[in-house]
Structure formats: structure tokens, C-alpha cells
Short mmCIF file of C-alpha atoms in Angstrom, two decimals:
data_model
loop_
_atom_site.label_atom_id
_atom_site.label_comp_id
_atom_site.label_asym_id
_atom_site.label_seq_id
_atom_site.Cartn_x
_atom_site.Cartn_y
_atom_site.Cartn_z
CA MET A 1 0.00 0.00 0.00
CA VAL A 2 1.37 3.37 -1.01
CA ASN A 3 0.76 6.45 1.14
CA THR A 4 -0.71 9.50 -0.62
CA LYS A 5 -1.20 11.60 2.53
CA VAL A 6 0.45 14.99 2.84
CA THR A 7 0.34 17.63 5.55
CA LEU A 8 -0.27 21.23 4.61
CA SER A 9 0.18 23.68 7.50
CA SER A 10 -0.86 20.97 9.99
CA ILE A 11 -3.92 20.00 7.94
CA LEU A 12 -3.65 16.34 6.98
CA LEU A 13 -4.85 15.75 3.41
CA ASP A 14 -5.76 12.25 2.17
CA ASN A 15 -3.96 13.14 -1.03
CA PRO A 16 -2.36 16.26 -2.50
CA VAL A 17 -5.03 16.78 -5.20
CA ILE A 18 -6.98 20.05 -4.88
CA PRO A 19 -9.21 21.60 -7.56
CA ALA A 20 -8.07 25.16 -8.20
CA SER A 21 -10.20 28.19 -7.51
CA GLY A 22 -12.43 29.26 -10.38
CA THR A 23 -12.48 25.85 -12.05
CA PHE A 24 -14.64 24.04 -9.52
CA GLY A 25 -17.26 26.63 -8.51
CA TYR A 26 -18.44 25.63 -5.04
CA GLY A 27 -18.19 21.96 -5.90
CA TYR A 28 -21.91 21.34 -6.57
CA GLU A 29 -21.65 20.52 -10.27
CA PHE A 30 -18.88 18.00 -9.60
CA ALA A 31 -20.64 16.51 -6.56
CA GLU A 32 -23.37 15.39 -8.99
CA LEU A 33 -20.74 13.40 -10.88
CA TYR A 34 -18.67 11.82 -8.11
CA ASP A 35 -18.13 11.91 -4.36
CA ILE A 36 -15.89 14.96 -4.08
CA ASN A 37 -14.84 13.89 -0.58
CA ILE A 38 -12.11 11.86 -2.26
CA LEU A 39 -10.31 15.18 -2.89
CA GLY A 40 -7.53 16.39 -0.62
CA SER A 41 -9.44 19.67 -0.38
CA PHE A 42 -10.78 22.24 -2.83
CA SER A 43 -10.28 25.93 -3.31
CA PHE A 44 -13.63 27.59 -3.90
CA LYS A 45 -14.48 30.37 -6.34
CA GLY A 46 -12.55 33.59 -5.71
CA THR A 47 -14.46 35.84 -3.34
CA THR A 48 -14.50 39.63 -3.03
CA LYS A 49 -16.09 42.01 -0.52
CA GLU A 50 -18.85 43.11 -2.91
CA PRO A 51 -20.83 40.94 -5.34
CA ARG A 52 -19.36 41.05 -8.85
CA PHE A 53 -20.76 40.19 -12.28
CA GLY A 54 -17.27 40.12 -13.73
CA ASN A 55 -16.19 40.98 -17.25
CA PRO A 56 -18.30 41.19 -20.40
CA THR A 57 -18.54 38.09 -22.62
CA PRO A 58 -16.92 36.46 -24.56
CA ARG A 59 -14.74 35.51 -21.62
CA ILE A 60 -13.24 32.32 -23.05
CA ALA A 61 -10.82 31.60 -25.91
CA GLU A 62 -9.40 28.34 -27.22
CA CYS A 63 -5.60 27.86 -27.40
CA ILE A 64 -3.26 25.01 -28.27
CA ASN A 65 -3.30 22.79 -25.18
CA GLY A 66 -4.99 25.45 -23.14
CA MET A 67 -7.48 28.26 -22.86
CA ILE A 68 -7.75 31.91 -21.98
CA ASN A 69 -10.33 33.08 -19.48
CA SER A 70 -11.37 36.54 -18.50
CA VAL A 71 -14.19 35.85 -16.06
CA GLY A 72 -13.22 38.76 -13.85
CA LEU A 73 -13.95 37.36 -10.40
CA GLN A 74 -17.68 36.85 -10.78
CA ASN A 75 -18.96 35.99 -7.29
CA PRO A 76 -21.85 36.83 -4.96
CA GLY A 77 -19.65 38.64 -2.40
CA ILE A 78 -18.26 37.46 0.93
CA GLU A 79 -21.50 37.88 2.93
CA LYS A 80 -23.49 35.62 0.62
CA VAL A 81 -20.65 33.14 0.29
CA ILE A 82 -20.71 32.75 4.08
CA SER A 83 -24.49 32.76 4.54
CA GLU A 84 -25.50 30.73 1.47
CA GLU A 85 -22.64 28.90 -0.23
CA LEU A 86 -20.72 27.58 2.79
CA PRO A 87 -23.79 25.82 4.26
CA LYS A 88 -24.51 24.26 0.86
CA MET A 89 -20.84 23.27 0.41
CA ARG A 90 -20.93 21.57 3.81
CA LYS A 91 -23.53 19.14 2.48
CA VAL A 92 -21.33 17.92 -0.38
CA PHE A 93 -17.83 18.28 1.09
CA HIS A 94 -16.96 17.29 4.64
CA LYS A 95 -13.30 18.24 4.79
CA PRO A 96 -11.73 21.66 5.36
CA VAL A 97 -12.03 23.86 2.26
CA ILE A 98 -9.69 26.55 1.02
CA ALA A 99 -11.22 30.03 0.89
CA ASN A 100 -9.82 31.98 -2.05
CA ILE A 101 -10.14 35.73 -1.48
CA SER A 102 -9.43 38.73 -3.64
CA GLY A 103 -9.62 42.46 -3.27
CA PHE A 104 -9.12 45.84 -4.83
CA SER A 105 -7.56 47.42 -1.76
CA VAL A 106 -5.60 46.11 1.22
CA GLU A 107 -8.66 46.82 3.36
CA GLU A 108 -10.86 44.60 1.20
CA TYR A 109 -8.49 41.66 1.54
CA ALA A 110 -8.47 42.14 5.31
CA TYR A 111 -12.26 42.49 5.35
CA CYS A 112 -12.77 39.17 3.56
CA ALA A 113 -10.16 37.38 5.65
CA GLU A 114 -11.66 38.60 8.90
CA LYS A 115 -15.18 37.59 7.83
CA ILE A 116 -14.12 34.11 6.80
CA ASN A 117 -11.94 33.58 9.87
CA ASN A 118 -14.86 32.40 12.02
CA GLU A 119 -15.93 29.69 9.60
CA ALA A 120 -14.85 26.31 10.97
CA GLN A 121 -15.31 24.76 7.53
CA VAL A 122 -12.49 26.88 6.12
CA GLY A 123 -9.14 25.18 6.65
CA MET A 124 -7.00 27.89 5.14
CA ILE A 125 -7.14 31.13 3.23
CA GLU A 126 -5.66 31.47 -0.23
CA VAL A 127 -5.02 35.10 -1.10
CA ASN A 128 -5.26 35.88 -4.80
CA VAL A 129 -2.86 38.73 -5.45
CA SER A 130 -2.50 37.76 -9.07
CA CYS A 131 -5.83 37.64 -10.86
CA PRO A 132 -4.93 39.20 -14.21
CA ASN A 133 -8.48 40.00 -15.20
CA VAL A 134 -9.39 43.06 -13.22
CA HIS A 135 -8.02 46.38 -14.37
CA HIS A 136 -7.57 48.01 -11.02
CA GLY A 137 -7.30 44.85 -9.00
CA GLY A 138 -5.01 42.12 -7.76
CA MET A 139 -2.40 42.48 -10.45
CA SER A 140 -0.80 45.54 -8.93
CA PHE A 141 -0.43 43.86 -5.53
CA GLY A 142 1.04 40.69 -7.00
CA THR A 143 3.68 42.29 -9.16
CA THR A 144 5.79 43.96 -6.50
CA PRO A 145 7.38 42.59 -3.31
CA GLU A 146 5.97 45.58 -1.40
CA GLY A 147 2.45 44.93 -2.70
CA VAL A 148 2.32 41.25 -1.75
CA ALA A 149 3.92 41.98 1.62
CA GLU A 150 1.34 44.61 2.43
CA VAL A 151 -1.57 42.33 1.58
CA THR A 152 -0.01 39.38 3.42
CA ARG A 153 0.52 41.41 6.61
CA ALA A 154 -3.02 42.80 6.49
CA VAL A 155 -4.56 39.35 6.10
CA LYS A 156 -2.33 37.71 8.71
CA ALA A 157 -3.29 40.40 11.22
CA VAL A 158 -6.97 39.41 11.15
CA THR A 159 -6.98 35.65 10.83
CA THR A 160 -5.78 32.64 12.78
CA LYS A 161 -6.04 30.38 9.74
CA PRO A 162 -3.03 29.47 7.61
CA VAL A 163 -2.56 32.06 4.86
CA TYR A 164 -1.33 30.97 1.43
CA VAL A 165 -0.51 33.73 -1.02
CA LYS A 166 -1.31 32.79 -4.63
CA LEU A 167 1.30 34.33 -6.89
CA SER A 168 1.15 35.64 -10.42
CA PRO A 169 3.70 34.32 -12.91
CA ASN A 170 3.54 37.63 -14.79
CA VAL A 171 6.52 39.08 -12.92
CA THR A 172 10.20 39.55 -13.64
CA ASP A 173 11.41 37.78 -10.50
CA ILE A 174 9.09 35.28 -8.79
CA VAL A 175 11.70 34.60 -6.10
CA SER A 176 11.74 38.15 -4.74
CA ILE A 177 7.93 38.12 -4.58
CA ALA A 178 7.88 34.79 -2.73
CA LYS A 179 10.54 36.01 -0.28
CA ALA A 180 8.47 39.11 0.43
CA CYS A 181 5.47 36.89 1.28
CA ALA A 182 7.59 34.78 3.60
CA GLU A 183 9.00 37.82 5.39
CA ALA A 184 5.49 39.25 5.78
CA GLY A 185 4.37 36.11 7.60
CA ALA A 186 2.69 33.98 4.94
CA ASP A 187 2.19 30.34 5.95
CA GLY A 188 2.61 29.09 2.41
CA ILE A 189 2.73 29.96 -1.27
CA SER A 190 0.33 28.93 -4.05
CA LEU A 191 1.65 29.20 -7.56
CA ILE A 192 1.19 29.78 -10.42
CA ASN A 193 -1.90 31.74 -11.38
CA THR A 194 -2.63 32.15 -15.11
CA LEU A 195 -0.25 33.71 -17.60
CA MET A 196 -1.50 36.80 -19.40
CA GLY A 197 -2.51 35.86 -22.91
CA MET A 198 -4.49 36.98 -25.93
CA ARG A 199 -6.06 35.60 -29.11
CA ILE A 200 -7.20 37.54 -32.17
CA ASP A 201 -9.99 36.41 -34.50
CA LEU A 202 -8.74 36.25 -38.10
CA LYS A 203 -12.24 36.86 -39.47
CA THR A 204 -13.04 39.98 -37.44
CA HIS A 205 -9.47 41.19 -36.74
CA LYS A 206 -10.59 41.71 -33.16
CA PRO A 207 -9.54 40.10 -29.88
CA VAL A 208 -11.58 36.96 -29.16
CA ILE A 209 -12.04 38.00 -25.52
CA ALA A 210 -14.25 41.04 -24.86
CA ASN A 211 -11.74 42.31 -22.31
CA LYS A 212 -9.02 41.79 -24.95
CA MET A 213 -6.63 39.86 -22.67
CA GLY A 214 -7.08 37.11 -20.14
CA GLY A 215 -5.41 34.38 -18.15
CA PHE A 216 -3.83 31.53 -20.11
CA SER A 217 -4.08 28.14 -18.43
CA GLY A 218 -4.10 24.46 -19.29
CA ALA A 219 -1.50 21.81 -20.02
CA ALA A 220 0.58 24.23 -22.11
CA ILE A 221 1.70 26.21 -19.03
CA PHE A 222 2.84 23.19 -16.99
CA PRO A 223 6.61 23.62 -17.65
CA VAL A 224 6.43 27.28 -16.60
CA ALA A 225 4.69 26.25 -13.39
CA VAL A 226 7.22 23.50 -12.60
CA ARG A 227 10.07 25.95 -13.12
CA MET A 228 8.57 28.57 -10.81
CA VAL A 229 7.68 26.06 -8.09
CA TYR A 230 11.28 24.80 -8.28
CA GLN A 231 12.68 28.33 -7.94
CA VAL A 232 10.43 29.28 -5.06
CA TYR A 233 11.17 26.02 -3.20
CA GLU A 234 14.88 26.89 -3.30
CA ALA A 235 14.27 30.41 -2.06
CA VAL A 236 11.76 30.12 0.80
CA ARG A 237 11.17 27.59 3.56
CA LEU A 238 7.39 27.58 3.20
CA PRO A 239 5.06 24.85 1.99
CA ILE A 240 4.04 25.29 -1.64
CA ILE A 241 0.79 24.43 -3.40
CA GLY A 242 1.89 23.89 -6.98
CA MET A 243 -0.44 24.45 -9.91
CA GLY A 244 -0.51 25.35 -13.58
CA GLY A 245 -1.48 22.89 -16.29
CA VAL A 246 -1.62 19.83 -14.05
CA SER A 247 -3.66 17.18 -15.87
CA THR A 248 -2.34 13.75 -14.84
CA ALA A 249 -1.04 11.82 -11.85
CA GLU A 250 2.44 12.03 -13.41
CA ASP A 251 2.11 15.83 -13.40
CA VAL A 252 1.29 15.69 -9.67
CA VAL A 253 4.44 13.69 -8.98
CA GLU A 254 6.54 16.05 -11.11
CA MET A 255 5.13 19.11 -9.37
CA MET A 256 5.91 17.57 -5.97
CA LEU A 257 9.46 16.73 -7.05
CA ALA A 258 9.83 20.41 -7.96
CA GLY A 259 8.85 21.33 -4.41
CA ALA A 260 5.07 21.30 -4.03
CA THR A 261 3.49 19.80 -0.89
CA ALA A 262 0.06 19.79 -2.51
CA VAL A 263 -1.05 20.26 -6.10
CA GLN A 264 -4.00 22.08 -7.61
CA VAL A 265 -5.77 21.07 -10.79
CA GLY A 266 -7.40 23.88 -12.75
CA ALA A 267 -8.37 24.05 -16.41
CA ALA A 268 -8.37 20.24 -16.68
CA ASN A 269 -11.57 20.16 -14.58
CA LEU A 270 -13.39 22.21 -17.20
CA VAL A 271 -12.78 19.93 -20.15
CA GLU A 272 -12.57 16.67 -18.22
CA PRO A 273 -15.02 16.88 -15.30
CA PHE A 274 -13.64 13.68 -13.80
CA ALA A 275 -10.00 14.90 -14.03
CA CYS A 276 -9.36 15.05 -10.26
CA LYS A 277 -11.04 11.70 -9.63
CA GLN A 278 -8.97 10.07 -12.35
CA ILE A 279 -5.74 11.63 -11.05
CA ILE A 280 -6.47 10.42 -7.51
CA GLU A 281 -7.28 6.92 -8.76
CA GLU A 282 -4.15 6.77 -10.89
CA LEU A 283 -1.76 8.11 -8.23
CA PRO A 284 -1.08 4.76 -6.48
CA SER A 285 -0.11 2.98 -9.71
CA VAL A 286 2.05 5.91 -10.85
CA MET A 287 3.74 5.93 -7.43
CA LYS A 288 4.42 2.20 -7.69
CA LYS A 289 5.77 2.61 -11.19
CA TYR A 290 8.34 5.13 -9.95
CA GLY A 291 9.09 3.35 -6.67
CA ILE A 292 7.45 5.94 -4.43
CA ASN A 293 6.08 4.58 -1.13
CA ALA A 294 4.97 7.85 0.42
CA LEU A 295 4.22 11.00 -1.58
CA SER A 296 5.42 13.14 1.32
CA ASP A 297 8.92 11.67 0.79
CA ILE A 298 9.30 13.19 -2.68
CA ILE A 299 8.49 16.84 -1.92
CA GLY A 300 11.37 18.85 -3.38
CA GLY A 301 13.04 15.63 -4.47
CA ALA A 302 14.48 17.26 -7.58
CA HIS A 303 16.64 19.54 -5.44
CA LYS A 304 18.70 16.78 -3.81
CA MET B 1 -25.11 15.52 -16.92
CA LYS B 2 -23.37 12.37 -18.01
CA GLN B 3 -20.01 11.72 -19.61
CA SER B 4 -19.90 8.79 -21.98
CA ILE B 5 -18.35 7.45 -25.16
CA TYR B 6 -20.54 7.52 -28.27
CA THR B 7 -20.15 5.90 -31.67
CA ILE B 8 -20.85 7.88 -34.82
CA ILE B 9 -23.35 5.89 -36.88
CA LYS B 10 -24.13 8.55 -39.46
CA ASN B 11 -22.36 11.75 -40.58
CA GLU B 12 -23.83 13.20 -43.75
CA PRO B 13 -24.21 16.57 -45.47
CA LEU B 14 -27.59 18.31 -45.56
CA THR B 15 -26.25 21.38 -47.39
CA SER B 16 -22.74 22.41 -48.43
CA ALA B 17 -21.99 23.50 -44.85
CA VAL B 18 -24.55 21.81 -42.58
CA TYR B 19 -24.11 18.18 -41.53
CA ARG B 20 -26.21 15.66 -39.66
CA MET B 21 -24.43 13.38 -37.21
CA VAL B 22 -26.12 10.52 -35.40
CA LEU B 23 -24.40 9.23 -32.27
CA ALA B 24 -25.17 5.92 -30.59
CA GLY B 25 -24.83 5.63 -26.83
CA ASP B 26 -26.34 6.48 -23.45
CA THR B 27 -29.03 9.18 -23.84
CA SER B 28 -30.47 8.91 -20.33
CA ALA B 29 -29.19 12.31 -19.20
CA ILE B 30 -31.15 14.17 -21.88
CA THR B 31 -34.54 15.23 -20.57
CA LYS B 32 -35.77 18.14 -22.70
CA ALA B 33 -35.70 19.68 -26.15
CA GLY B 34 -33.30 22.63 -26.28
CA GLN B 35 -30.53 20.97 -24.27
CA PHE B 36 -27.05 20.55 -25.71
CA ILE B 37 -24.11 18.17 -25.69
CA ASN B 38 -20.40 19.04 -25.35
CA ILE B 39 -18.03 17.09 -27.57
CA LYS B 40 -14.32 16.44 -26.94
CA LEU B 41 -12.31 16.54 -30.16
CA GLU B 42 -8.75 15.35 -30.53
CA GLY B 43 -6.23 18.18 -30.68
CA LEU B 44 -8.64 20.81 -29.36
CA PHE B 45 -8.60 21.88 -25.72
CA LEU B 46 -12.16 23.06 -25.18
CA ARG B 47 -15.13 20.84 -25.88
CA ARG B 48 -17.58 21.93 -28.58
CA PRO B 49 -21.18 22.58 -27.50
CA ILE B 50 -23.84 21.53 -30.05
CA SER B 51 -27.62 21.56 -29.58
CA VAL B 52 -29.58 18.33 -29.71
CA CYS B 53 -31.85 18.05 -32.76
CA ASP B 54 -33.47 14.79 -31.70
CA TYR B 55 -32.84 11.75 -29.52
CA ASP B 56 -34.31 8.38 -28.60
CA GLU B 57 -33.31 5.63 -26.16
CA LYS B 58 -30.14 4.81 -28.07
CA THR B 59 -29.20 7.70 -30.37
CA ILE B 60 -28.63 11.43 -30.44
CA THR B 61 -29.01 13.45 -33.65
CA ILE B 62 -27.14 16.72 -34.02
CA LEU B 63 -27.02 19.11 -36.97
CA TYR B 64 -23.88 21.22 -37.15
CA LYS B 65 -22.55 23.88 -39.46
CA ILE B 66 -18.85 24.00 -40.32
CA VAL B 67 -17.71 27.29 -38.84
CA GLY B 68 -14.31 26.60 -37.28
CA LYS B 69 -11.65 24.01 -36.47
CA GLY B 70 -13.92 21.87 -34.31
CA THR B 71 -16.78 21.48 -36.74
CA ALA B 72 -14.32 21.08 -39.64
CA ALA B 73 -12.77 18.14 -37.77
CA MET B 74 -16.21 16.64 -37.10
CA GLU B 75 -17.08 16.73 -40.80
CA LYS B 76 -14.17 14.38 -41.56
CA MET B 77 -15.14 11.74 -39.02
CA PRO B 78 -16.27 8.43 -40.53
CA PRO B 79 -18.93 6.19 -38.98
CA GLN B 80 -17.67 4.00 -36.10
CA THR B 81 -15.52 6.86 -34.78
CA HIS B 82 -15.77 7.13 -30.98
CA LEU B 83 -16.46 10.47 -29.33
CA ASP B 84 -16.21 11.53 -25.66
CA VAL B 85 -19.37 13.55 -25.02
CA LEU B 86 -21.05 15.28 -22.07
CA THR B 87 -24.83 15.02 -22.44
CA GLY B 88 -27.88 16.47 -20.72
CA LEU B 89 -26.48 20.01 -20.53
CA GLY B 90 -28.58 23.14 -20.16
CA ASN B 91 -32.13 23.75 -18.99
CA GLY B 92 -34.07 23.02 -22.20
CA TYR B 93 -37.44 24.41 -23.27
CA ASP B 94 -40.35 24.33 -20.84
CA THR B 95 -43.29 22.97 -22.85
CA ALA B 96 -45.76 23.48 -20.00
CA LYS B 97 -46.09 27.16 -20.92
CA SER B 98 -46.81 26.67 -24.61
CA GLY B 99 -50.59 26.91 -24.69
CA SER B 100 -52.42 25.05 -27.46
CA ALA B 101 -50.85 26.66 -30.54
CA PRO B 102 -47.25 27.83 -30.07
CA LEU B 103 -44.93 29.24 -32.74
CA LEU B 104 -41.53 27.60 -33.17
CA ILE B 105 -39.05 29.84 -34.92
CA GLY B 106 -35.63 28.60 -35.99
CA GLY B 107 -33.04 30.67 -37.80
CA GLY B 108 -30.10 28.97 -39.58
CA VAL B 109 -28.13 26.85 -37.12
CA GLY B 110 -30.90 27.62 -34.61
CA VAL B 111 -33.25 25.30 -36.48
CA PRO B 112 -32.13 21.93 -34.99
CA PRO B 113 -33.56 22.15 -31.43
CA MET B 114 -36.96 23.11 -32.88
CA TYR B 115 -37.29 19.61 -34.32
CA ARG B 116 -37.33 17.77 -31.00
CA LEU B 117 -39.43 20.54 -29.48
CA ALA B 118 -42.06 20.16 -32.22
CA LYS B 119 -42.20 16.42 -31.56
CA GLU B 120 -42.64 16.95 -27.81
CA LEU B 121 -45.40 19.51 -28.32
CA LEU B 122 -47.21 17.27 -30.80
CA ALA B 123 -47.00 14.38 -28.34
CA GLN B 124 -48.73 16.65 -25.80
CA GLY B 125 -51.59 17.24 -28.24
CA LYS B 126 -50.57 20.80 -29.08
CA ILE B 127 -50.50 22.28 -32.56
CA PRO B 128 -47.17 24.01 -33.22
CA THR B 129 -46.53 26.17 -36.27
CA ILE B 130 -42.96 26.13 -37.56
CA ILE B 131 -41.19 29.12 -39.07
CA LEU B 132 -37.73 28.51 -40.49
CA GLY B 133 -35.33 31.20 -41.68
CA PHE B 134 -32.33 30.79 -43.99
CA ASN B 135 -30.23 33.02 -46.21
CA THR B 136 -30.95 31.10 -49.42
CA LYS B 137 -32.72 27.99 -50.71
CA GLU B 138 -29.31 26.29 -50.99
CA GLU B 139 -28.71 26.82 -47.29
CA ALA B 140 -32.13 25.52 -46.22
CA PHE B 141 -32.36 22.21 -44.39
CA TYR B 142 -34.93 20.12 -42.51
CA VAL B 143 -37.93 21.75 -44.22
CA GLU B 144 -39.06 18.31 -45.39
CA GLU B 145 -38.44 16.69 -41.99
CA PHE B 146 -40.63 19.26 -40.24
CA THR B 147 -43.34 18.91 -42.89
CA GLN B 148 -43.36 15.15 -42.33
CA LEU B 149 -44.24 15.73 -38.68
CA GLY B 150 -47.61 16.93 -39.96
CA VAL B 151 -47.24 20.52 -38.79
CA LYS B 152 -47.62 23.78 -40.69
CA VAL B 153 -44.18 24.92 -41.90
CA MET B 154 -43.39 28.40 -43.23
CA VAL B 155 -40.01 29.37 -44.62
CA ALA B 156 -38.36 32.75 -45.06
CA THR B 157 -35.17 33.28 -47.06
CA ALA B 158 -33.23 36.53 -47.20
CA ASP B 159 -32.96 36.36 -51.00
CA GLY B 160 -36.47 35.04 -51.59
CA SER B 161 -35.27 31.83 -53.27
CA LEU B 162 -37.52 29.76 -50.99
CA GLY B 163 -40.76 30.79 -49.26
CA THR B 164 -41.27 34.35 -48.15
CA LYS B 165 -38.57 36.85 -49.12
CA GLY B 166 -37.22 38.42 -45.95
CA PHE B 167 -36.74 37.37 -42.35
CA VAL B 168 -38.67 35.13 -39.98
CA THR B 169 -39.98 38.30 -38.33
CA ASP B 170 -41.72 39.23 -41.59
CA ILE B 171 -43.79 36.05 -41.24
CA VAL B 172 -44.32 36.38 -37.49
CA LYS B 173 -45.71 39.90 -37.95
CA THR B 174 -48.51 38.52 -40.12
CA LEU B 175 -49.64 36.08 -37.42
CA SER B 176 -51.79 36.77 -34.39
CA GLU B 177 -53.41 33.46 -33.47
CA TYR B 178 -50.58 31.92 -31.48
CA THR B 179 -50.41 31.16 -27.78
CA TYR B 180 -46.65 31.32 -27.11
CA PHE B 181 -43.33 31.20 -28.97
CA TYR B 182 -40.07 29.27 -28.82
CA THR B 183 -37.00 30.27 -30.77
CA CYS B 184 -33.34 29.64 -31.42
CA GLY B 185 -31.06 31.50 -33.81
CA PRO B 186 -28.67 34.41 -34.16
CA GLU B 187 -28.95 37.08 -31.49
CA PRO B 188 -30.22 39.88 -33.80
CA MET B 189 -33.08 37.56 -34.77
CA LEU B 190 -33.85 36.81 -31.13
CA LYS B 191 -33.93 40.50 -30.32
CA ALA B 192 -36.19 41.29 -33.26
CA LEU B 193 -38.55 38.46 -32.28
CA SER B 194 -38.61 39.61 -28.70
CA ALA B 195 -39.86 42.98 -29.96
CA CYS B 196 -42.43 41.81 -32.55
CA THR B 197 -44.07 38.83 -30.81
CA LEU B 198 -47.45 39.28 -29.15
CA THR B 199 -46.99 36.64 -26.44
CA SER B 200 -44.47 35.43 -23.93
CA GLY B 201 -41.83 33.05 -25.16
CA GLN B 202 -38.53 31.29 -24.64
CA LEU B 203 -35.34 32.13 -26.51
CA SER B 204 -32.18 30.05 -26.78
CA PHE B 205 -28.87 31.91 -26.45
CA GLU B 206 -25.34 31.16 -27.55
CA GLU B 207 -22.14 32.10 -25.74
CA ARG B 208 -18.53 30.98 -25.77
CA MET B 209 -18.23 28.39 -23.04
CA GLY B 210 -15.36 27.03 -21.01
CA CYS B 211 -16.88 23.92 -19.47
CA GLY B 212 -20.54 23.78 -20.52
CA PHE B 213 -21.71 22.52 -17.12
CA GLY B 214 -21.65 25.49 -14.79
CA ALA B 215 -18.18 25.37 -13.27
CA CYS B 216 -16.21 28.19 -14.86
CA MET B 217 -18.59 31.17 -15.13
CA GLY B 218 -17.31 31.76 -18.65
CA CYS B 219 -20.76 32.23 -20.21
CA SER B 220 -22.55 34.37 -17.64
CA CYS B 221 -25.39 36.62 -18.65
CA ALA B 222 -27.08 39.31 -16.58
CA THR B 223 -30.89 38.99 -16.50
CA LYS B 224 -33.69 40.80 -14.70
CA TYR B 225 -33.63 37.97 -12.18
CA GLY B 226 -29.90 37.96 -11.56
CA ASN B 227 -26.86 36.43 -13.22
CA LYS B 228 -27.40 33.24 -15.14
CA ARG B 229 -24.96 30.82 -16.71
CA ILE B 230 -25.97 30.25 -20.34
CA CYS B 231 -24.75 26.65 -20.01
CA LYS B 232 -26.60 25.85 -16.79
CA GLU B 233 -29.58 28.14 -16.10
CA GLY B 234 -29.73 28.66 -19.88
CA PRO B 235 -29.37 28.40 -22.81
CA ILE B 236 -33.12 29.04 -22.76
CA LEU B 237 -34.22 32.33 -21.21
CA GLU B 238 -37.74 33.71 -20.99
CA LYS B 239 -38.57 36.82 -22.99
CA GLU B 240 -39.46 38.81 -19.88
CA GLU B 241 -36.13 38.30 -18.10
CA ILE B 242 -33.79 39.27 -20.93
CA LEU B 243 -31.83 42.52 -20.70
CA TRP B 244 -31.17 43.51 -24.32
#
């Protein structure tokens, strides 16, 4: 018997597989397909202080081995997430969830973190400083060490839950950003968010996405994600949730070798609704194939 | 929703650009006319959503127009090809509101879902009238299939080569004895119908989708009754809730 358990900031996960925020809603659609309690955890739809409709449509564009999205943080706002979605989520998922929060000012991040802090269901907070879709939003915080540090400190000051800062790959030096999070008291790092991308329609000569640009995700970005997880693992002594193009159990192993303690699966859920279930089911045989007895033994294995 | 593997048993042209594909497999997730399926195609990342034209216990019929890479790839698929498909997506038309004599209006690639809807309404003892709109006679399809259902069929073509010269709205404006309407087609047509119809009705919308089953919020649409996902709470919206 192989051991798939990992520990993330003292939360024991049955396996490292976690659907990424924005690709799994609040879990309901997937709970109709399979028992989502097989997941290590899941990171629910990014939440802001106020309700948001998000960006105009079209919000989606096809790419080779990936897609661009420009949803723009559509969500009902933190109050409704707590009063309506969390109780519904509790019925389909019985493990601690990851609350993904976003904001347009340091105060908004702190507001959301403080509100969610009392919810026993929430195991940890994932702070999105990198959503590339909102003009005046997260991007500015996520692209400078000062910005991420300020948000991290503000969130840490109002919550007792582990705080994971989710980083944008659209920066010149991911290591300096990760170090700034660590120094500001982050409990862990999530990376990578989507890469800024764009497609243009040859028939209309116009961008496919209404907002012109969006976040590129899917299998195509996996090597970029592995590289950044590897770099951040070398630079900071914090647990890492690795993500970006993960689609198979082999990808999970590779991401963990690069330095991830847990792994999120994003775009794959949208085109293959059973992606996480299949990855979890395939993990033991992939581990056996590569002589891995316990997944927790291989975290950062590529650095030795 | 169900995910399953289907076998192509028929893939044939109806016009130079519109094809009929019949898939054999599990149809148990499909419950209403107006729902769609989402097809995985090799080499393409996103699935391709296509409305259901008809279905029975063992087969699904779709009519698709070649407009891009996905549909171009579908056209080349021979019978016996296997396809990974999500079925039973979307809300579908609510036939309970139709009254005794509803209008069914299909424009171009919006024609297919009207076929199953007409069959459902007929089975309920209602008398639907079908109005089909195309650009030209050469582009027209399924006129004969609708006629064979034993319903009244009227056709409009933009160039007048078949039926009334003009748009479906030109026909609708001449009618007054209908109890409700159902439609699917290009958005300008839907908007024009919303303005010229005398009754309530249901309109089927299109939007670029990420997942097709409600997870990604890629196809959201603001309505009078809040935000709806075209793939989940849609694609059918009621006339009264639409914000044009």
C-alpha cells in the first residue's frame, strides 16, 4: 500500500489533489458526478467584498493545449458566500475547504479574511494577489514585493487560519515576490496563477475576448509552473501548493518533485469533469511505477 | 449531466456546410428539447457545445454547421468513430407554458432544437406552427423533416429563393393566433422576435463556453432575475427576463 497523505500547514490531506479556484465553482456541479470527498481539499471560487458580475462576454478563448479566461472574479460577495454557499458546500464536502479571497484594496483583503476567519469549515485562506483579469485589482499587488507583503501582513493580522498567497507568474522575479510573502508572515505559497494571454480572431481582426486579454491556463503552461515552483522552493522555507497545467497523476508527482506539498488542478476540470477523480485513482499505480512509497517523501526531491 | 463514449453511426451533409451526425450511446441524461451536448475533439482543448436536434433511447441526432476548427474536424469523421461527449447540458425548453398553438421559430443553425421541441409539443396534443429562416434555398435544411411531422411549416429566405422573401420576423408579424413562442437563432433575430411577438416566449442563447456545465462562469449573462450561466440556467431564457 502506497501512502498518498500529505500535511499542509498541519492540515492532513488524504492526497495532494486540490481543484483550483475558479475551475470548480463551489463543488456542486462535480458533486453530482462523483463523491468529491475523495479530494484532498478544494479551493472555492474567488471571493471579493462586494458581489461582482465580472467581465463582459466572450470571456473564453481556445488555445493550443490550453485556454484563456477573462471571467473577472464573478462571485456573490463574501457575505453571501458565508451565509448561502458555505452551508450548501458543507452538504457535499466534509473536509476543510480553502477560501480563495481577492480584493481591490488592502482593506478589502483584510475584510474578507476577517469575515471568513470564524468559519470552521475553512481550513485555510488562499489570497489571490494575481488575478490578471481586473483592471484596477489584484495584479498591482502581485507584481511587487511591497504589494504582496502589504496584503499578506493585512490578512495575517486578522486571521488565525493558515494564509497561502497565490502568486502571479507575470513578474520579472518570482523569487523576490515569494521572499516578500515569507518575510510578511505567509504560511505558504500557491503558484502559479494564469499567464497573461491573448487571441485575435482572423475573421473579425478583433480580440476573441471582450476584455481583450485574459489568463492563459491548461496543459501548455505546466513547464512554466514547474520551473517557478522549483525556484520558489529553493528560495523560501514555506510549503508550496503547486499548480498550472496539471492534468495527470504524473504531473502531480513532477510538481511535488519540484517542491510542491500539494497540487492544484485547474483548467483540466473544465474539459474533463472527472479529471481530479482520475488523477487520484491513478496516483497509487504511478507511485508504484516510480518506486514511491509515500508521496510526502518526494516533496522537493528534484533539489537533492 | 453524463459523460460517456458515443459511436458515430451517421455523418452526412444536408447542405454544403450543414451536416447531420447521429451518435449511438447512453441518452439517459437528456430530458428536454433545447438541451445541448459538449463534444471532446482530438487536438482541441475546449469541448464543442452543439444543440440536440433529436434523440431516442439509443441515439442522439445533431445538426452542425462548419464554422471553425472543431466542426471542420467533425465533418471528416467516418462512422464508427468514438467520441467523448457530455450530455444532458442546459435547462431546455419548458413545454408546459406553450398553450395550445405555439410558434416555433428557428433561424439557420438555430433550427435543430426546434425539431425535437415540435415532436414533444405534438405528443402533448398541441399544434405548433414552424417558421424557419435561412439566407438562401441552398442553405435551407430540414424543411421536409418538419413537414413530415404533420405541422404547418413556413419558410423565409433573405434572398427570396424559398418561401417568403425576408426574415422570420416578416412572417411572425402577419400572425396573431398563437399562444406562445419558442426560438433559437442568431442574437439579432432573437432581439427582433422579442420585440415583434405578441406573447411570452422562450429564446435560446449562444455564448462561448469554457466547461458547458456550470463550473467556470465563462458564459454568464445578466438577466432581470440575476446572473445566469448560459450553459446551466440557460441556454433558454424567458422573454421577460432578458436585458437587451
